[in-house]
Structures are given as structure tokens and as C-alpha cells.
Coordinates of N, CA, C and O in Angstrom, one line a residue:
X1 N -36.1 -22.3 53.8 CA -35.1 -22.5 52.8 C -34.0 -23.4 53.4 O -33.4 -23.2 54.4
X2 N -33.9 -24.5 52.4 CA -32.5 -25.3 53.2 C -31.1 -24.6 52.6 O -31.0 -24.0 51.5
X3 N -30.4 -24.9 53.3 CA -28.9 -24.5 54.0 C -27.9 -25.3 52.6 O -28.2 -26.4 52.0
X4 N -27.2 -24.6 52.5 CA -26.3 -25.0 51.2 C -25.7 -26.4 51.3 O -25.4 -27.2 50.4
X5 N -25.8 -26.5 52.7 CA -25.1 -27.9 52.9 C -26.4 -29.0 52.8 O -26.2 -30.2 52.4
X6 N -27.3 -28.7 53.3 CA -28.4 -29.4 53.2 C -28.6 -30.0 51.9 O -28.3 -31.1 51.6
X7 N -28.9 -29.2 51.1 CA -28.8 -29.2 49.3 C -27.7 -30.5 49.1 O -27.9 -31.6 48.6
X8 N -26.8 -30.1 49.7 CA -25.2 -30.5 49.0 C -25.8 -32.2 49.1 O -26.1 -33.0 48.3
X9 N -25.7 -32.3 50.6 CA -25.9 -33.8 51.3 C -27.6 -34.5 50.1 O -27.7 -35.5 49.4
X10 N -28.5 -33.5 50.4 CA -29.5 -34.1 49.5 C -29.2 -34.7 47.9 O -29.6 -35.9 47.6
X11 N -28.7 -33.8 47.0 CA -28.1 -34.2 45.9 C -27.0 -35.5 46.1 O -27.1 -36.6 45.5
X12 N -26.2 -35.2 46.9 CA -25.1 -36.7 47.1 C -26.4 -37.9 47.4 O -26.3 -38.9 46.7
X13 N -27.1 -37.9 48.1 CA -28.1 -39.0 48.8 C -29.2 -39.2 47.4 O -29.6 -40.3 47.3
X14 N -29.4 -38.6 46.9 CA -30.1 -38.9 45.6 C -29.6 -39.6 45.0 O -30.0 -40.8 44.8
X15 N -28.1 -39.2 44.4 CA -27.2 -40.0 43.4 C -26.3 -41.1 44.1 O -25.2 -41.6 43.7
X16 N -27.0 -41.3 45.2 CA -26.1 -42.4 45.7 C -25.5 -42.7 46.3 O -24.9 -43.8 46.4
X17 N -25.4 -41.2 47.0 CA -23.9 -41.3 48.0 C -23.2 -41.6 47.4 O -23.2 -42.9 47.4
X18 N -21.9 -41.0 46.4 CA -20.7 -41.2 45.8 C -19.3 -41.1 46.3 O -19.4 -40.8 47.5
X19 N -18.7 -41.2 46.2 CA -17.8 -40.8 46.9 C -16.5 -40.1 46.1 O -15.6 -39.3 46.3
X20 N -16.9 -40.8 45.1 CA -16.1 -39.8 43.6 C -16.9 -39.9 42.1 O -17.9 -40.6 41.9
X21 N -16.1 -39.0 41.3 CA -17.3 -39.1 40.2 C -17.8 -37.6 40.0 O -18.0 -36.7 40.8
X22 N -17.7 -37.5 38.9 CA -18.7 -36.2 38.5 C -19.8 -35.3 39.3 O -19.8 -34.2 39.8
X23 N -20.7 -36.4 39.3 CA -21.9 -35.6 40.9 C -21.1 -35.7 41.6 O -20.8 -34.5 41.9
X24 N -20.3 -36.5 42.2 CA -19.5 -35.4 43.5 C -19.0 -34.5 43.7 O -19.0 -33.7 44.6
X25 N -18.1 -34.5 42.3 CA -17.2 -33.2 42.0 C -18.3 -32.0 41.9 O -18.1 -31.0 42.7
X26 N -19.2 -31.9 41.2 CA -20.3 -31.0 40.9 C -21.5 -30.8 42.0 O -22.4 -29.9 42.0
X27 N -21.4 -31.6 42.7 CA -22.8 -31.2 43.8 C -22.6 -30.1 45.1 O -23.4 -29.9 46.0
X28 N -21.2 -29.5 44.9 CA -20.7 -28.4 45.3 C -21.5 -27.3 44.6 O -22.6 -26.9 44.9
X29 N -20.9 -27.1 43.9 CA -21.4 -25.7 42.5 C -22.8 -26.4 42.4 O -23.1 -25.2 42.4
X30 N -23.6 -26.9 42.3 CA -25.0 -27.0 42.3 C -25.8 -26.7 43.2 O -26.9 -26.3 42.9
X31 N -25.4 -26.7 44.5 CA -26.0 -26.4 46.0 C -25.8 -24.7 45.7 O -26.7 -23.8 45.6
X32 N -24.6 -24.6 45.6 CA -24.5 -22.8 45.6 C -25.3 -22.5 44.3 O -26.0 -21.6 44.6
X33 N -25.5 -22.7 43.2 CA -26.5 -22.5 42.0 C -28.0 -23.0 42.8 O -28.8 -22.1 42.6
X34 N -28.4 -23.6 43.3 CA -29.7 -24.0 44.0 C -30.0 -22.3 45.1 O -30.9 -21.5 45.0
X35 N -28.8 -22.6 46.0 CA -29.1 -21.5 46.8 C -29.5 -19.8 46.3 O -30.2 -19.0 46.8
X36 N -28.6 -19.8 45.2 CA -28.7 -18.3 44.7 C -29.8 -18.0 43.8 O -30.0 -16.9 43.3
X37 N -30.7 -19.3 43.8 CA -31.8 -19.3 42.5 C -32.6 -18.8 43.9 O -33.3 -17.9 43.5
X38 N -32.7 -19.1 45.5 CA -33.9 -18.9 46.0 C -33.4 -17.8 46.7 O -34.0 -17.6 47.8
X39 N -32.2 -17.0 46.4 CA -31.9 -16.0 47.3 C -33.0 -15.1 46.8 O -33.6 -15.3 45.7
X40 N -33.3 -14.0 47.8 CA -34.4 -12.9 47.2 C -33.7 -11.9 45.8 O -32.6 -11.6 45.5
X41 N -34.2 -11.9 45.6 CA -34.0 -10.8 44.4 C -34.4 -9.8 44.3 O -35.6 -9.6 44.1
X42 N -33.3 -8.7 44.4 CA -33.7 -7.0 44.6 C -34.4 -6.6 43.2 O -34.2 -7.4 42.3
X43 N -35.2 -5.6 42.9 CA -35.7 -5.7 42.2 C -35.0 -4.1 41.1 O -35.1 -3.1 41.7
X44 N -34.6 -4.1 40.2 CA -33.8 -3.1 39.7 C -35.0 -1.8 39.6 O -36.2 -1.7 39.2
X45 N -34.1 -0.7 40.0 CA -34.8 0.5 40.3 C -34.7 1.2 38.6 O -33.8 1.2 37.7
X46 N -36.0 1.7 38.6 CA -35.9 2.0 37.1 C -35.3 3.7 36.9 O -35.8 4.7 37.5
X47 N -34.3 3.8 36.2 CA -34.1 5.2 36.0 C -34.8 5.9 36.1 O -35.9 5.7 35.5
X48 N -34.6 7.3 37.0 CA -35.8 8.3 36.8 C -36.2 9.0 35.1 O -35.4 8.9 34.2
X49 N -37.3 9.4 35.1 CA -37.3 9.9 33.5 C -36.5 11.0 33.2 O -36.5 11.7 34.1
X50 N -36.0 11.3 32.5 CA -35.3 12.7 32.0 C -35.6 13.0 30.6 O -35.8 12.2 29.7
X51 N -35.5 14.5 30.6 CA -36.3 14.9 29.2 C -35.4 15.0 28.3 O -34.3 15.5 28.5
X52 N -35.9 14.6 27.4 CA -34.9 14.2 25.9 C -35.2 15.3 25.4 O -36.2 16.1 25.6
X53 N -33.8 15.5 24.3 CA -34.0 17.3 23.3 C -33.9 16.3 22.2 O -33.4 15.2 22.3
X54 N -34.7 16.9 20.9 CA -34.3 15.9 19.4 C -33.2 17.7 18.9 O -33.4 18.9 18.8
X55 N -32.1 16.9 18.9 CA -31.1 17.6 17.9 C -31.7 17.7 16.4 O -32.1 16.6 16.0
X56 N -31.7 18.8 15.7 CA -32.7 18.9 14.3 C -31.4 19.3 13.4 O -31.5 18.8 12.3
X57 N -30.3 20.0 13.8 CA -29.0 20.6 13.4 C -27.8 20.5 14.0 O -27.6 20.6 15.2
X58 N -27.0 20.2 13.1 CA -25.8 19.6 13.8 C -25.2 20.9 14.1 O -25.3 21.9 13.4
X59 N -24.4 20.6 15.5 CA -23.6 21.5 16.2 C -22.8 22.0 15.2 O -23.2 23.1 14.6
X60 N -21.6 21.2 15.0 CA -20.3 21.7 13.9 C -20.8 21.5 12.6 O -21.6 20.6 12.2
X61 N -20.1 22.8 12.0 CA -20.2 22.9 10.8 C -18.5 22.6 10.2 O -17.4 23.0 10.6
X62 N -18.7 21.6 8.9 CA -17.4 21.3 8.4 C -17.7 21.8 7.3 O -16.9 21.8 6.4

């Protein structure tokens, strides 16, 4: 996996080496959006089961 700065430098060298300009301003926040797409991803633990009651009668009476 390349290095955030790696990204950064690759994207600027694609577009041209800028030196101002939108892709410059943005090839910051894209490197870190690049990086976080190939970070691992934990994988969400699923609630344990718990047993459900069906209520048939309401508690309070009005």
C-alpha cells in the first residue's frame, strides 16, 4: 500500500504538477480519501441474539 504522500505526489504528477488550482488544493483530501478506502476494515460484530416477549396486553390501564 502506498503512503499518503505517495498518492498525494502521484495525483499532482498525473495532473500536471500544479502548483495552484483546484487539483492542488484537493489532492490533499483525496490521498487521505484514497488511503482510508484501503485501510482494513473491521468488520461489525453482530449483536448477540436476545429473546423477544410479544406484549398481547397493555401494561396501564386508562
Amino acid at each position: 500500500m502506498a503512503s499518503k504522500t505517495q498518492i498525494k505526489e502521484t495525483i499532482l504528477k498525473v495532473a500536471g504538477d500544479p502548483i495552484s488550482g483546484v487539483i492542488f488544493d484537493l489532492a490533499e483530501e483525496w490521498a487521505e480519501a484514497i488511503v482510508a478506502l484501503d485501510a482494513p476494515q473491521t468488520a461489525a460484530i453482530a449483536p448477540a441474539a436476545t429473546k423477544e416477549t410479544r406484549i398481547t396486553k397493555p401494561e396501564e390501564v386508562r
